[in-house]
CSV table of C-alpha atoms (C1' of nucleotides) in Angstrom, one decimal:
chain,number,residue,atom,x,y,z
A,1,MET,CA,97.9,146.3,144.8
A,2,PRO,CA,95.0,145.7,142.3
A,3,LEU,CA,95.9,148.4,139.8
A,4,SER,CA,98.8,149.6,137.8
A,5,ALA,CA,102.0,150.0,139.7
A,6,ILE,CA,103.7,151.1,136.5
A,7,THR,CA,104.2,154.8,135.7
A,8,LEU,CA,101.8,155.7,132.9
A,9,PRO,CA,101.1,158.9,131.1
A,10,ASP,CA,98.6,160.8,133.4
A,11,ARG,CA,95.0,160.6,132.3
A,12,ALA,CA,94.3,164.1,133.6
A,13,GLY,CA,92.5,166.2,131.0
A,14,TYR,CA,90.5,163.3,129.6
A,15,ASP,CA,86.9,163.2,130.6
A,16,ARG,CA,86.3,159.8,129.0
A,17,PRO,CA,84.7,157.6,131.6
A,18,MET,CA,87.1,155.6,133.8
A,19,ALA,CA,87.6,152.3,132.0
A,20,ARG,CA,86.7,149.2,133.8
A,21,TRP,CA,90.4,148.2,134.0
A,22,GLU,CA,93.6,150.1,133.8
A,23,PRO,CA,94.3,150.1,130.1
A,24,ASP,CA,96.9,148.2,128.1
A,25,ALA,CA,97.5,145.2,130.4
A,26,TYR,CA,99.6,143.7,127.6
A,27,GLY,CA,101.9,146.7,127.4
A,28,ARG,CA,102.2,146.9,131.2
A,29,ILE,CA,103.2,143.3,131.4
A,30,ARG,CA,105.8,143.8,128.7
A,31,LEU,CA,107.2,146.8,130.4
A,32,ALA,CA,107.3,145.2,133.8
A,33,ALA,CA,108.9,142.1,132.5
A,34,LEU,CA,111.6,143.8,130.6
A,35,LYS,CA,112.4,146.0,133.5
A,36,LEU,CA,112.7,143.0,135.9
A,37,PHE,CA,114.6,140.8,133.5
A,38,GLU,CA,117.2,143.5,133.0
A,39,GLU,CA,117.4,144.3,136.7
A,40,GLN,CA,117.5,140.8,138.2
A,41,GLY,CA,118.0,138.5,135.2
A,42,TYR,CA,115.4,136.3,133.5
A,43,ASP,CA,115.9,133.3,135.7
A,44,ASN,CA,115.6,135.2,138.9
A,45,THR,CA,112.3,136.7,137.9
A,46,THR,CA,109.1,134.9,138.4
A,47,VAL,CA,105.9,135.3,136.6
A,48,ALA,CA,104.2,136.2,139.8
A,49,GLN,CA,106.7,139.2,140.2
A,50,ILE,CA,105.9,140.4,136.7
A,51,ALA,CA,102.2,140.2,137.3
A,52,GLU,CA,102.5,142.0,140.6
A,53,GLN,CA,104.7,144.8,139.1
A,54,ALA,CA,102.1,145.2,136.3
A,55,GLY,CA,99.3,145.3,138.8
A,56,LEU,CA,97.7,142.1,137.5
A,57,ASN,CA,97.1,138.5,138.6
A,58,ARG,CA,99.5,135.8,137.7
A,59,ARG,CA,96.8,134.0,135.7
A,60,THR,CA,96.2,137.1,133.6
A,61,PHE,CA,99.8,137.0,132.5
A,62,PHE,CA,99.1,133.8,130.7
A,63,HIS,CA,96.0,135.2,129.0
A,64,HIS,CA,98.3,137.6,127.2
A,65,PHE,CA,101.4,135.5,126.6
A,66,ALA,CA,101.6,131.9,125.9
A,67,ASP,CA,104.6,131.5,128.2
A,68,LYS,CA,107.2,133.5,130.1
A,69,ARG,CA,109.6,133.5,127.1
A,70,GLU,CA,107.1,135.0,124.6
A,71,VAL,CA,107.1,138.3,126.5
A,72,VAL,CA,110.5,139.0,125.0
A,73,PHE,CA,109.5,138.2,121.4
A,74,PRO,CA,106.4,140.1,120.5
A,75,ASP,CA,104.9,140.9,117.1
A,76,MET,CA,106.8,138.3,115.1
A,77,HIS,CA,103.7,137.6,113.1
A,78,ARG,CA,103.6,141.1,111.6
A,79,MET,CA,107.3,141.0,110.7
A,80,ASP,CA,107.0,137.6,109.0
A,81,GLU,CA,104.1,138.8,106.9
A,82,LEU,CA,105.9,142.0,105.9
A,83,ILE,CA,109.0,140.1,104.9
A,84,GLY,CA,107.2,137.5,102.9
A,85,THR,CA,105.2,140.1,101.0
A,86,GLU,CA,108.3,142.1,100.2
A,87,ILE,CA,110.2,139.0,99.0
A,88,ARG,CA,107.4,138.1,96.6
A,89,ALA,CA,107.4,141.6,95.3
A,90,GLN,CA,111.0,141.6,94.2
A,91,PRO,CA,111.7,141.7,90.4
A,92,GLU,CA,111.7,138.2,88.9
A,93,SER,CA,115.3,138.4,87.9
A,94,THR,CA,116.5,138.9,91.4
A,95,GLY,CA,118.3,135.8,92.9
A,96,PRO,CA,117.0,134.1,96.1
A,97,LEU,CA,119.6,135.6,98.4
A,98,HIS,CA,119.2,139.2,97.2
A,99,ALA,CA,115.4,138.8,97.2
A,100,ALA,CA,115.4,137.6,100.8
A,101,ALA,CA,117.8,140.4,101.8
A,102,ALA,CA,115.5,142.9,100.2
A,103,GLY,CA,112.6,141.6,102.3
A,104,PHE,CA,114.6,142.0,105.4
A,105,ALA,CA,115.7,145.5,104.4
A,106,ALA,CA,112.0,146.4,104.1
A,107,ALA,CA,111.3,145.1,107.6
A,108,ALA,CA,114.3,147.0,108.8
A,109,GLU,CA,112.7,150.3,107.6
A,110,GLU,CA,109.2,149.6,108.8
A,111,ILE,CA,109.7,147.9,112.1
A,112,PHE,CA,113.2,148.2,113.5
A,113,GLU,CA,114.7,151.6,112.5
A,114,HIS,CA,112.8,153.6,115.1
A,115,GLN,CA,113.4,151.2,117.9
A,116,ARG,CA,117.1,150.9,118.3
A,117,ALA,CA,117.1,151.4,122.1
A,118,ALA,CA,114.3,148.8,122.6
A,119,ALA,CA,116.1,146.3,120.3
A,120,ALA,CA,119.3,146.8,122.2
A,121,GLN,CA,117.7,146.1,125.5
A,122,ARG,CA,116.0,143.0,124.2
A,123,SER,CA,119.3,141.9,122.8
A,124,ARG,CA,121.1,142.3,126.1
A,125,ILE,CA,118.4,140.4,127.9
A,126,VAL,CA,118.3,137.5,125.5
A,127,ALA,CA,122.1,137.2,125.4
A,128,ALA,CA,122.1,136.7,129.2
A,129,SER,CA,119.7,133.7,129.2
A,130,PRO,CA,120.2,130.4,127.5
A,131,GLU,CA,116.5,129.7,127.6
A,132,LEU,CA,115.8,132.9,125.7
A,133,ARG,CA,118.5,132.3,123.2
A,134,GLU,CA,116.9,128.9,122.5
A,135,ARG,CA,113.6,130.6,121.9
A,136,GLU,CA,115.3,133.2,119.7
A,137,VAL,CA,116.8,130.6,117.3
A,138,ALA,CA,113.3,129.0,117.3
A,139,LYS,CA,111.9,132.3,116.1
A,140,GLY,CA,114.7,132.4,113.5
A,141,SER,CA,113.6,129.0,112.4
A,142,ALA,CA,110.0,130.0,111.9
A,143,LEU,CA,111.2,133.1,110.0
A,144,ALA,CA,113.4,130.9,107.8
A,145,ASP,CA,110.3,128.8,107.0
A,146,THR,CA,108.3,131.8,105.8
A,147,VAL,CA,111.2,133.1,103.8
A,148,ALA,CA,111.6,129.7,102.2
A,149,ALA,CA,107.9,129.7,101.3
A,150,ALA,CA,108.2,133.1,99.7
A,151,LEU,CA,111.2,131.9,97.7
A,152,ARG,CA,109.4,128.8,96.5
A,153,ASP,CA,106.7,131.1,95.3
A,154,ARG,CA,109.3,132.8,93.2
A,155,GLY,CA,110.2,129.5,91.6
A,156,VAL,CA,113.2,128.6,93.7
A,157,ALA,CA,113.5,124.8,94.1
A,158,GLU,CA,112.4,123.3,97.4
A,159,ARG,CA,115.8,122.6,99.0
A,160,ALA,CA,117.6,125.5,97.5
A,161,ALA,CA,114.9,127.7,98.9
A,162,ALA,CA,115.3,126.3,102.4
A,163,VAL,CA,119.1,126.7,102.5
A,164,SER,CA,118.9,130.2,101.0
A,165,ALA,CA,116.3,131.1,103.6
A,166,TRP,CA,118.6,130.0,106.4
A,167,SER,CA,121.5,131.9,105.0
A,168,ALA,CA,119.4,135.0,104.7
A,169,VAL,CA,118.2,134.7,108.2
A,170,ALA,CA,121.7,134.4,109.4
A,171,VAL,CA,122.6,137.5,107.6
A,172,PHE,CA,119.7,139.3,109.1
A,173,GLN,CA,120.5,138.3,112.6
A,174,LEU,CA,124.1,139.2,112.3
A,175,ALA,CA,123.1,142.6,110.9
A,176,ILE,CA,120.7,143.2,113.8
A,177,ALA,CA,123.4,142.3,116.3
A,178,ARG,CA,125.8,144.8,114.8
A,179,TRP,CA,123.1,147.4,114.5
A,180,ALA,CA,121.9,147.0,118.1
A,181,GLY,CA,125.5,146.9,119.3
A,182,ALA,CA,127.5,149.9,120.0
A,183,ASP,CA,130.1,149.6,117.2
A,184,THR,CA,128.3,151.4,114.4
A,185,ARG,CA,125.5,153.8,113.7
A,186,HIS,CA,124.6,152.7,110.1
A,187,PRO,CA,121.0,152.0,109.2
A,188,LEU,CA,120.0,148.4,109.5
A,189,ALA,CA,119.2,148.0,105.8
A,190,ARG,CA,122.8,149.0,105.0
A,191,LEU,CA,124.3,146.5,107.4
A,192,ILE,CA,122.1,143.8,105.9
A,193,ARG,CA,123.5,144.5,102.5
A,194,GLU,CA,127.1,144.7,103.7
A,195,THR,CA,126.8,141.4,105.6
A,196,LEU,CA,125.4,139.6,102.6
A,197,ASP,CA,128.1,141.0,100.4
A,198,GLU,CA,130.8,139.8,102.8
A,199,PHE,CA,129.3,136.3,102.7
A,200,LEU,CA,129.1,136.3,98.9
A,201,ASP,CA,132.6,137.5,98.5
A,202,ALA,CA,134.0,134.9,100.9
A,203,THR,CA,132.1,132.1,99.1
A,204,ALA,CA,132.6,133.3,95.6
A,205,PRO,CA,135.9,131.3,95.0
A,206,ASP,CA,133.9,128.2,95.7
A,207,ARG,CA,132.2,128.4,92.4
B,1,MET,CA,110.1,97.5,140.8
B,2,PRO,CA,113.6,98.5,141.9
B,3,LEU,CA,115.6,96.9,139.1
B,4,SER,CA,115.6,96.9,135.4
B,5,ALA,CA,112.3,96.4,133.7
B,6,ILE,CA,113.9,96.7,130.3
B,7,THR,CA,114.8,93.6,128.4
B,8,LEU,CA,118.6,93.2,128.5
B,9,PRO,CA,120.9,90.6,127.2
B,10,ASP,CA,120.9,87.8,129.8
B,11,ARG,CA,123.8,87.8,132.1
B,12,ALA,CA,123.8,84.0,132.4
B,13,GLY,CA,127.2,82.5,131.7
B,14,TYR,CA,129.1,85.4,133.3
B,15,ASP,CA,130.6,84.7,136.7
B,16,ARG,CA,131.7,88.2,137.2
B,17,PRO,CA,130.2,89.4,140.5
B,18,MET,CA,126.8,90.9,140.4
B,19,ALA,CA,127.3,94.6,140.0
B,20,ARG,CA,125.9,96.9,142.7
B,21,TRP,CA,123.4,98.2,140.2
B,22,GLU,CA,122.0,97.0,136.9
B,23,PRO,CA,124.6,98.4,134.4
B,24,ASP,CA,124.2,101.2,131.9
B,25,ALA,CA,121.5,103.3,133.6
B,26,TYR,CA,122.1,105.9,130.9
B,27,GLY,CA,121.3,103.6,128.1
B,28,ARG,CA,118.3,102.1,129.8
B,29,ILE,CA,116.9,105.6,130.3
B,30,ARG,CA,117.4,106.4,126.7
B,31,LEU,CA,115.8,103.2,125.5
B,32,ALA,CA,112.8,103.6,127.8
B,33,ALA,CA,112.4,107.3,126.9
B,34,LEU,CA,112.4,106.7,123.1
B,35,LYS,CA,110.0,103.8,123.4
B,36,LEU,CA,107.5,105.8,125.5
B,37,PHE,CA,107.9,108.9,123.4
B,38,GLU,CA,107.1,107.0,120.3
B,39,GLU,CA,104.2,105.1,121.8
B,40,GLN,CA,102.5,107.9,123.7
B,41,GLY,CA,104.1,111.1,122.4
B,42,TYR,CA,106.6,113.3,124.2
B,43,ASP,CA,104.1,115.5,126.0
B,44,ASN,CA,102.1,112.6,127.4
B,45,THR,CA,105.2,110.9,128.8
B,46,THR,CA,106.4,112.0,132.3
B,47,VAL,CA,109.9,111.7,133.6
B,48,ALA,CA,108.5,109.5,136.3
B,49,GLN,CA,107.2,107.0,133.7
B,50,ILE,CA,110.6,107.0,132.0
B,51,ALA,CA,112.4,106.3,135.2
B,52,GLU,CA,110.0,103.6,136.2
B,53,GLN,CA,110.3,101.9,132.8
B,54,ALA,CA,114.1,102.1,133.2
B,55,GLY,CA,113.9,100.7,136.8
B,56,LEU,CA,115.2,103.8,138.3
B,57,ASN,CA,114.2,106.7,140.5
B,58,ARG,CA,112.9,109.9,139.0
B,59,ARG,CA,115.8,111.8,140.6
B,60,THR,CA,118.3,109.6,138.9
B,61,PHE,CA,117.0,110.6,135.5
B,62,PHE,CA,118.3,114.1,136.2
B,63,HIS,CA,121.7,112.8,137.1
B,64,HIS,CA,122.1,111.5,133.6
B,65,PHE,CA,120.3,114.1,131.6
B,66,ALA,CA,120.1,117.8,132.2
B,67,ASP,CA,116.4,117.9,131.3
B,68,LYS,CA,113.7,115.8,129.6
B,69,ARG,CA,114.6,117.1,126.1
B,70,GLU,CA,118.2,116.1,126.3
B,71,VAL,CA,117.4,112.5,126.3
B,72,VAL,CA,116.7,112.8,122.6
B,73,PHE,CA,119.9,114.6,121.6
B,74,PRO,CA,122.8,112.6,122.9
B,75,ASP,CA,126.5,112.7,121.9
B,76,MET,CA,126.4,116.1,120.2
B,77,HIS,CA,129.8,116.9,121.7
B,78,ARG,CA,131.5,114.0,119.8
B,79,MET,CA,130.0,115.1,116.6
B,80,ASP,CA,130.9,118.7,117.0
B,81,GLU,CA,134.5,117.8,117.7
B,82,LEU,CA,134.7,115.5,114.7
B,83,ILE,CA,133.2,118.1,112.4
B,84,GLY,CA,135.4,120.9,113.6
B,85,THR,CA,138.6,118.8,113.2
B,86,GLU,CA,137.6,117.7,109.7
B,87,ILE,CA,136.9,121.2,108.6
B,88,ARG,CA,140.2,122.4,109.8
B,89,ALA,CA,141.9,119.5,108.0
B,90,GLN,CA,140.5,120.5,104.5
B,91,PRO,CA,143.0,121.8,101.9
B,92,GLU,CA,143.7,125.5,102.2
B,93,SER,CA,142.3,126.2,98.8
B,94,THR,CA,138.8,124.8,99.6
B,95,GLY,CA,136.2,127.5,100.1
B,96,PRO,CA,134.2,127.8,103.3
B,97,LEU,CA,131.0,126.1,102.1
B,98,HIS,CA,132.8,123.1,100.6
B,99,ALA,CA,135.1,122.8,103.6
B,100,ALA,CA,132.1,122.8,106.0
B,101,ALA,CA,130.2,120.3,103.8
B,102,ALA,CA,133.3,118.0,103.8
B,103,GLY,CA,133.3,118.1,107.6
B,104,PHE,CA,129.7,117.0,107.7
B,105,ALA,CA,130.4,114.3,105.2
B,106,ALA,CA,133.0,112.9,107.6
B,107,ALA,CA,130.6,112.9,110.4
B,108,ALA,CA,128.1,111.2,108.1
B,109,GLU,CA,130.5,108.3,107.6
B,110,GLU,CA,131.7,108.0,111.2
B,111,ILE,CA,128.5,108.5,113.2
B,112,PHE,CA,125.4,108.4,111.1
B,113,GLU,CA,125.8,105.8,108.4
B,114,HIS,CA,125.3,102.8,110.6
B,115,GLN,CA,122.4,104.2,112.5
B,116,ARG,CA,119.7,105.0,109.9
B,117,ALA,CA,116.9,103.3,111.9
B,118,ALA,CA,117.7,105.1,115.1
B,119,ALA,CA,118.0,108.4,113.3
B,120,ALA,CA,114.7,107.9,111.6
B,121,GLN,CA,113.0,107.1,114.9
B,122,ARG,CA,114.5,110.2,116.5
B,123,SER,CA,113.4,112.3,113.6
B,124,ARG,CA,109.8,111.1,113.9
B,125,ILE,CA,109.8,111.8,117.6
B,126,VAL,CA,111.2,115.3,117.2
B,127,ALA,CA,108.9,116.2,114.4
B,128,ALA,CA,105.9,115.4,116.6
B,129,SER,CA,106.8,117.8,119.4
B,130,PRO,CA,107.3,121.6,119.1
B,131,GLU,CA,109.3,121.5,122.3
B,132,LEU,CA,111.8,119.0,120.8
B,133,ARG,CA,111.9,120.9,117.5
B,134,GLU,CA,112.9,124.0,119.4
B,135,ARG,CA,115.7,122.1,121.1
B,136,GLU,CA,116.8,120.7,117.8
B,137,VAL,CA,117.3,124.1,116.2
B,138,ALA,CA,119.2,125.1,119.4
B,139,LYS,CA,121.5,122.2,118.8
B,140,GLY,CA,121.8,123.3,115.2
B,141,SER,CA,122.8,126.8,116.5
B,142,ALA,CA,125.5,125.3,118.7
B,143,LEU,CA,126.8,123.3,115.7
B,144,ALA,CA,126.8,126.4,113.6
B,145,ASP,CA,129.0,128.1,116.2
B,146,THR,CA,131.6,125.3,116.2
B,147,VAL,CA,131.6,125.3,112.4
B,148,ALA,CA,132.0,129.0,112.3
B,149,ALA,CA,134.9,128.8,114.7
B,150,ALA,CA,136.6,126.2,112.5
B,151,LEU,CA,136.1,128.4,109.4
B,152,ARG,CA,137.6,131.3,111.2
B,153,ASP,CA,140.6,129.2,111.9
B,154,ARG,CA,140.9,128.7,108.2
B,155,GLY,CA,141.1,132.5,107.8
B,156,VAL,CA,137.5,133.1,106.8
B,157,ALA,CA,136.3,136.5,108.0
B,158,GLU,CA,134.2,136.7,111.2
B,159,ARG,CA,130.8,137.4,109.7
B,160,ALA,CA,131.3,135.4,106.5
B,161,ALA,CA,132.2,132.5,108.6
B,162,ALA,CA,129.0,132.8,110.7
B,163,VAL,CA,126.8,133.0,107.6
B,164,SER,CA,128.6,130.1,105.8
B,165,ALA,CA,128.3,128.0,109.0
B,166,TRP,CA,124.5,128.5,109.1
B,167,SER,CA,124.2,127.7,105.4
B,168,ALA,CA,126.2,124.5,105.8
B,169,VAL,CA,124.2,123.5,108.8
B,170,ALA,CA,121.0,124.0,106.9
B,171,VAL,CA,122.4,121.8,104.1
B,172,PHE,CA,123.4,119.2,106.7
B,173,GLN,CA,119.9,119.1,108.3
B,174,LEU,CA,118.1,118.9,105.0
B,175,ALA,CA,120.3,116.1,103.9
B,176,ILE,CA,119.7,114.2,107.1
B,177,ALA,CA,116.0,114.7,106.7
B,178,ARG,CA,116.1,113.2,103.2
B,179,TRP,CA,118.4,110.4,104.3
B,180,ALA,CA,116.3,109.4,107.3
B,181,GLY,CA,113.1,109.7,105.3
B,182,ALA,CA,111.9,107.0,103.0
B,183,ASP,CA,112.4,108.6,99.7
B,184,THR,CA,115.9,107.5,98.9
B,185,ARG,CA,118.6,105.1,99.9
B,186,HIS,CA,121.7,107.1,99.0
B,187,PRO,CA,124.5,107.5,101.5
B,188,LEU,CA,124.3,110.6,103.6
B,189,ALA,CA,127.6,112.1,102.4
B,190,ARG,CA,126.2,112.0,98.9
B,191,LEU,CA,123.0,113.8,99.9
B,192,ILE,CA,125.0,116.5,101.6
B,193,ARG,CA,127.0,117.1,98.4
B,194,GLU,CA,123.8,117.1,96.3
B,195,THR,CA,122.0,119.5,98.5
B,196,LEU,CA,124.9,121.9,98.6
B,197,ASP,CA,125.2,121.8,94.8
B,198,GLU,CA,121.5,122.6,94.5
B,199,PHE,CA,122.0,125.6,96.7
B,200,LEU,CA,125.0,126.8,94.8
B,201,ASP,CA,123.3,126.4,91.5
B,202,ALA,CA,120.2,128.3,92.6
B,203,THR,CA,122.2,131.2,94.0
B,204,ALA,CA,124.9,131.4,91.3
B,205,PRO,CA,123.0,133.9,89.1
B,206,ASP,CA,123.2,136.2,92.1
B,207,ARG,CA,126.8,136.9,91.5
C,1,DC,C1',140.6,91.6,157.5
C,2,DC,C1',138.8,96.0,158.8
C,3,DC,C1',138.0,101.0,157.5
C,4,DG,C1',137.2,105.1,155.5
C,5,DG,C1',136.5,107.2,150.9
C,6,DT,C1',133.9,107.1,146.5
C,7,DG,C1',130.2,107.6,143.7
C,8,DA,C1',125.8,106.0,141.6
C,9,DT,C1',121.5,106.0,143.4
C,10,DT,C1',117.6,107.3,146.3
C,11,DG,C1',114.1,110.1,149.1
C,12,DC,C1',112.2,114.3,150.3
C,13,DA,C1',110.8,118.9,150.3
C,14,DC,C1',110.4,122.7,147.4
C,15,DC,C1',109.9,126.2,143.8
C,16,DC,C1',108.0,127.6,139.6
C,17,DG,C1',105.8,127.5,135.0
C,18,DG,C1',101.7,126.3,132.9
C,19,DT,C1',96.6,124.7,132.6
C,20,DG,C1',91.6,123.9,133.2
C,21,DA,C1',87.3,125.2,135.2
C,22,DC,C1',84.7,128.4,136.9
C,23,DA,C1',83.4,132.9,139.1
C,24,DT,C1',83.2,138.0,138.7
C,25,DC,C1',81.4,142.1,137.0
C,26,DA,C1',81.6,146.6,134.5
C,27,DC,C1',80.3,147.5,129.9
C,28,DC,C1',77.2,147.3,125.9
C,29,DA,C1',73.6,146.2,122.6
C,30,DT,C1',68.9,145.2,122.3
D,1,DA,C1',66.3,146.4,132.7
D,2,DT,C1',68.5,142.5,131.0
D,3,DG,C1',71.2,139.2,129.2
D,4,DG,C1',75.6,138.5,126.8
D,5,DT,C1',80.6,139.6,126.3
D,6,DG,C1',85.2,139.5,127.5
D,7,DA,C1',89.1,140.9,130.4
D,8,DT,C1',90.2,139.6,134.8
D,9,DG,C1',90.7,136.9,139.1
D,10,DT,C1',90.6,132.4,142.3
D,11,DC,C1',91.7,127.8,143.1
D,12,DA,C1',93.4,123.4,142.5
D,13,DC,C1',96.4,120.8,140.2
D,14,DC,C1',100.2,118.7,137.3
D,15,DG,C1',104.9,118.0,135.9
D,16,DG,C1',109.7,119.6,135.2
D,17,DG,C1',113.7,120.7,137.7
D,18,DT,C1',116.8,121.4,142.1
D,19,DG,C1',119.2,121.3,146.6
D,20,DC,C1',120.4,118.5,150.3
D,21,DA,C1',121.1,114.6,153.0
D,22,DA,C1',121.2,109.6,153.3
D,23,DT,C1',122.4,105.1,151.7
D,24,DC,C1',125.4,101.4,150.7
D,25,DA,C1',128.1,98.1,147.6
D,26,DC,C1',132.6,98.6,146.0
D,27,DC,C1',137.7,99.7,146.4
D,28,DG,C1',142.3,100.8,147.9
D,29,DG,C1',145.3,101.1,151.9
D,30,DG,C1',146.8,99.8,156.3
DNA sequence: CCCGGTGATTGCACCCGGTGACATCACCAT
DNA sequence: ATGGTGATGTCACCGGGTGCAATCACCGGG
């Protein structure tokens, strides 16, 4: 089975020349992997199976993804950049937590809002595998680093920036969990704001 | 080399019967592993080398540690329990962040304070390996979960507890980094308090 | 004193994720 | 046509991790 075993939009009607390879190997791998992960679980799925399902060689999988886990966490780079930019763009007077939350809200609009189903599937798959959960918190850690860097650029002191960044990431991830879950239908940006407010309310008496 | 290749206190003077095996395989593995990780790096060290250095079989390594990473993160269970208990023991009027920080301060006294050198070595090893850093944030995630549970027991609302827990864990880890690093000689509990205060100061204008 | 159970250790055979080096070969610019 | 490019494929190999069965000093009971 050298070519795509995945159902793709039919190319009939095009008279562009047949490409050398079935197009979008990257996308086919992702599709195949998510399908198999959901059907059989992450652990019971081998890279060889994914490659076969995508009509590719095992080695080719590793040309597109650094490892088996990465297939589930694509595009983090774009999101990081977007969030960093947005945080830096907030008004000077905005405090670190609200600035970070605003950055996440921007990412919510641009990246997440039109992918609820995909995000929910991803979330289910990750929740079922300790290995993937570990990778997910690692991604959160990287995100916290870029958020902290953006906050430092706004003049927030080193350590305060780091802690604020982690708090904001926690808010973001909780909001995503609610949003992808079944319990509500509010837009993600709103859930971010709500979650942050709940945190601020609960900790306010501390001051 | 069937028996311990690690330097151990000489057993001369004892007339207890020779044990069936050289004692404390667990400790010997840990010692051997940390030594090799520091000398050659985590990636360049194989489990077989560790086992050999400890005078044990490769298979035996996996009877004592779930995987190669775990060897660097021992005893997390004890610390989690201690912290949880301490948080629940705080006065009712204490807010979530200060309650959590107090829990960490208790762990600081009981577990960390007399192990600065070991903690610093561990920190160096972890910093040098992405794989270990990933595991470390996973441990932080587990810690945040137990902190959040303790906070919920104090009546803090679900989501506020989760965010507070992450913030507190971030404070804790930053404090440990400072404490294990060379830049200061203050007790860990004090660094925890300072770091929390810096965070609270920086975010105060938010309110 | 013998005897069977216990439990830390071992040995072996496997599976699978991941890598390095090199071959392939349609496509493309010159 | 021709030589370079780049996505893909083949092969061999390493190392982490597991399942299973065997070993054998120790221990408690008869």
